[in-house]
């Protein structure tokens, strides 16, 4: 089958959906609603009707979050059902990222109970426990008595190797960050492999999108987690996702990193993404000075805003291009994720009784 026959139906369907998404009036009315209950009610008659029904039945915002996740998973599966095998397999890898994030949430509960000795009984009800991509026993993860039990609960899944490379002592000493980074790295490795299995324009589009996506994520990783500390090549390698321009340039210049890693990184970022180098240059080494921390956070927010706009422009450009590629599918998932993020943020703001101005500020409106 050719590209036209592969994509004509699903892309027309998704373009029609995209045309009615991101309704600014809906978001505005939710922000202006005087209470959380009234904000949720604004979802009646929209594609988020189910969220309103869940909230009316439970009065529980976390159940609404769970329903939104369930809807997101169903959305991926619906689209996969309309795609040819190669594209469907690629989207399945994208859905694995949702699965990994869910696994992280379950492991955080285990960590909270077994390392921090906190009660998790009420929180475990909010973990999505049905099949996403692979058969994962979430109850076994949450209720594991030892780290060996936790690792064993992943036996037969693609994540077993990652879990077996850690121990209870290593997590107790370093926290969950190294394990979560390892899970992310595994997914990006799978993603790179999946991109390589696409053909023609599909592969070109996916490579263009995700190489930039990884660059942006790596920049945020460097600034948020590593920039404010003295980096050496070993610690840098454990954080950077080994994909995209930034990672390849860091690897190519590895010898030069030993003297002044951040000077080299600034040079790499300035060449590829000059619009944000000024913000990066303003970030200073972390200290106990709260003013420094707050200033760094503001610079990082500006970087995030630029990177978000860069992503948005890339996906909008794809929508004006060849209509018979996987690009429309990827743009649709991006727009869905953006809209769902806004819905979550507004409802969260209403839950914490933030002012309209504060909610708009957090949304960049």
Coordinates of C-alpha atoms in Angstrom, one line a residue, residues 68-267:
X68 CA -7.6 11.5 31.8
X69 CA -4.7 9.0 31.7
X70 CA -7.1 6.2 30.7
X71 CA -8.5 8.4 27.9
X72 CA -4.9 9.2 26.7
X73 CA -4.1 5.5 26.5
X74 CA -7.3 4.8 24.6
X75 CA -6.5 7.6 22.2
X76 CA -3.2 6.0 21.3
X77 CA -4.8 2.6 20.8
X78 CA -7.5 4.0 18.5
X79 CA -5.0 5.7 16.3
X80 CA -2.8 2.6 16.1
X81 CA -5.8 0.6 14.9
X82 CA -6.0 2.8 11.8
X83 CA -2.3 2.7 10.9
X84 CA -0.2 0.3 8.8
X85 CA 1.9 -2.1 10.8
X86 CA 5.2 -0.2 10.7
X87 CA 3.6 3.0 11.8
X88 CA 1.4 1.3 14.4
X89 CA 4.5 -0.3 15.9
X90 CA 6.2 3.1 16.1
X91 CA 3.2 4.6 17.9
X92 CA 3.3 1.6 20.3
X93 CA 6.8 2.7 21.3
X94 CA 5.4 6.2 21.9
X95 CA 2.8 4.6 24.2
X96 CA 5.6 2.9 26.1
X97 CA 6.6 6.4 27.4
X98 CA 3.2 6.6 29.0
X99 CA 3.8 3.1 30.5
X100 CA 7.3 4.1 31.8
X101 CA 5.8 7.2 33.5
X102 CA 3.2 5.0 35.1
X103 CA 5.9 2.5 36.3
X104 CA 7.8 5.5 37.8
X105 CA 4.7 6.4 39.8
X106 CA 4.4 2.9 41.1
X107 CA 8.1 2.6 42.0
X108 CA 7.8 6.0 43.8
X109 CA 5.1 4.5 46.0
X110 CA 7.4 1.5 46.8
X111 CA 10.2 3.8 47.6
X112 CA 8.1 6.0 49.8
X113 CA 7.0 2.9 51.8
X114 CA 10.2 1.0 52.0
X115 CA 12.9 3.7 52.0
X116 CA 11.1 6.7 53.5
X117 CA 8.7 4.6 55.6
X118 CA 5.7 6.7 54.7
X119 CA 2.1 5.3 54.5
X120 CA 1.0 4.8 50.9
X121 CA -2.3 2.9 51.4
X122 CA -4.5 5.8 50.1
X123 CA -2.2 6.7 47.2
X124 CA -2.0 3.2 45.6
X125 CA -5.6 3.5 44.5
X126 CA -4.5 6.3 42.0
X127 CA -2.1 4.1 40.1
X128 CA -3.3 3.0 36.7
X129 CA -3.1 -0.8 36.9
X130 CA -4.5 -2.1 33.6
X131 CA -2.5 -3.1 30.5
X132 CA -0.8 -0.2 28.7
X133 CA 1.7 -2.0 26.4
X134 CA 3.4 -4.8 28.4
X135 CA 1.9 -6.9 31.2
X136 CA 3.1 -5.1 34.3
X137 CA 2.0 -6.2 37.8
X138 CA 1.6 -2.9 39.5
X139 CA 0.3 -4.3 42.7
X140 CA 3.5 -6.5 42.9
X141 CA 5.6 -3.4 42.4
X142 CA 3.8 -1.3 45.0
X143 CA 3.7 -4.1 47.6
X144 CA 7.2 -5.6 47.1
X145 CA 8.7 -6.2 50.5
X146 CA 12.4 -6.0 49.3
X147 CA 14.2 -4.6 46.4
X148 CA 14.7 -8.2 45.1
X149 CA 10.9 -8.6 45.1
X150 CA 10.6 -5.3 43.3
X151 CA 13.1 -6.3 40.6
X152 CA 11.4 -9.7 40.3
X153 CA 8.1 -8.1 39.6
X154 CA 9.5 -7.0 36.3
X155 CA 10.6 -10.4 35.2
X156 CA 9.6 -11.1 31.6
X157 CA 9.2 -7.4 30.8
X158 CA 11.6 -5.1 28.8
X159 CA 12.3 -3.2 32.0
X160 CA 13.9 -6.1 33.9
X161 CA 17.4 -5.3 32.9
X162 CA 17.1 -1.7 34.1
X163 CA 15.8 -2.8 37.5
X164 CA 18.4 -5.5 37.9
X165 CA 21.2 -2.9 37.6
X166 CA 20.3 -1.2 40.9
X167 CA 20.1 -2.3 44.5
X168 CA 18.3 -1.2 47.6
X169 CA 21.4 0.4 49.0
X170 CA 22.1 2.4 45.8
X171 CA 18.6 3.8 45.7
X172 CA 18.6 4.6 49.4
X173 CA 21.9 6.5 49.0
X174 CA 21.1 8.3 45.7
X175 CA 17.3 8.4 45.5
X176 CA 15.2 7.4 42.5
X177 CA 16.7 9.9 40.1
X178 CA 19.4 7.5 38.6
X179 CA 16.8 4.7 38.2
X180 CA 14.3 7.0 36.5
X181 CA 17.0 8.4 34.2
X182 CA 17.9 4.8 33.3
X183 CA 14.3 4.1 32.4
X184 CA 14.2 7.2 30.2
X185 CA 17.4 6.2 28.5
X186 CA 16.0 2.8 27.7
X187 CA 12.9 4.4 26.2
X188 CA 14.9 6.8 24.0
X189 CA 17.1 3.9 22.9
X190 CA 13.9 2.0 21.9
X191 CA 12.6 5.2 20.2
X192 CA 15.8 5.6 18.1
X193 CA 15.5 1.9 17.0
X194 CA 11.8 2.4 16.1
X195 CA 12.6 5.5 14.0
X196 CA 15.2 3.4 12.1
X197 CA 12.5 1.0 11.1
X198 CA 10.3 3.6 9.5
X199 CA 10.8 4.3 5.8
X200 CA 11.0 7.3 3.5
X201 CA 9.4 10.5 4.6
X202 CA 8.1 8.9 7.8
X203 CA 11.6 8.3 9.0
X204 CA 12.8 11.8 7.9
X205 CA 10.0 13.5 9.9
X206 CA 10.4 11.3 13.0
X207 CA 14.2 11.9 13.0
X208 CA 13.7 15.7 12.6
X209 CA 11.1 15.9 15.4
X210 CA 12.7 13.6 18.0
X211 CA 16.3 14.7 17.4
X212 CA 15.2 18.3 18.3
X213 CA 13.0 16.9 21.1
X214 CA 15.9 15.1 22.7
X215 CA 18.1 18.2 22.3
X216 CA 15.5 20.3 24.2
X217 CA 15.2 17.7 26.9
X218 CA 19.0 17.5 27.3
X219 CA 19.3 21.2 27.6
X220 CA 16.7 21.2 30.4
X221 CA 18.4 18.2 32.0
X222 CA 21.7 20.1 32.0
X223 CA 20.2 23.3 33.3
X224 CA 17.8 21.9 35.8
X225 CA 19.8 19.0 37.3
X226 CA 23.4 19.5 36.4
X227 CA 24.3 23.0 35.4
X228 CA 24.5 24.4 38.9
X229 CA 27.1 21.8 40.0
X230 CA 30.7 21.1 38.9
X231 CA 30.2 18.5 36.2
X232 CA 32.7 15.9 35.1
X233 CA 32.4 13.8 32.0
X234 CA 31.3 10.7 34.0
X235 CA 28.4 12.4 35.7
X236 CA 27.4 14.2 32.5
X237 CA 27.2 10.9 30.6
X238 CA 24.8 9.5 33.2
X239 CA 22.4 12.3 32.7
X240 CA 22.5 13.2 28.9
X241 CA 20.2 11.1 26.6
X242 CA 22.6 9.7 24.0
X243 CA 20.6 10.9 21.0
X244 CA 20.4 14.1 19.1
X245 CA 22.8 16.9 18.2
X246 CA 23.7 18.0 21.7
X247 CA 24.6 14.5 22.9
X248 CA 26.6 13.7 19.8
X249 CA 28.6 16.9 20.1
X250 CA 29.3 16.3 23.8
X251 CA 30.5 12.8 22.9
X252 CA 32.7 14.2 20.1
X253 CA 34.3 16.7 22.4
X254 CA 34.6 14.5 25.4
X255 CA 38.3 15.1 25.8
X256 CA 37.6 18.9 26.0
X257 CA 35.1 18.4 28.8
X258 CA 37.7 17.6 31.4
X259 CA 38.9 21.2 32.0
X260 CA 35.7 23.2 31.9
X261 CA 32.6 21.1 30.9
X262 CA 30.1 23.9 31.1
X263 CA 32.2 26.1 28.8
X264 CA 32.1 23.4 26.1
X265 CA 28.4 22.8 26.7
X266 CA 27.6 26.5 26.4
X267 CA 29.5 26.6 23.1

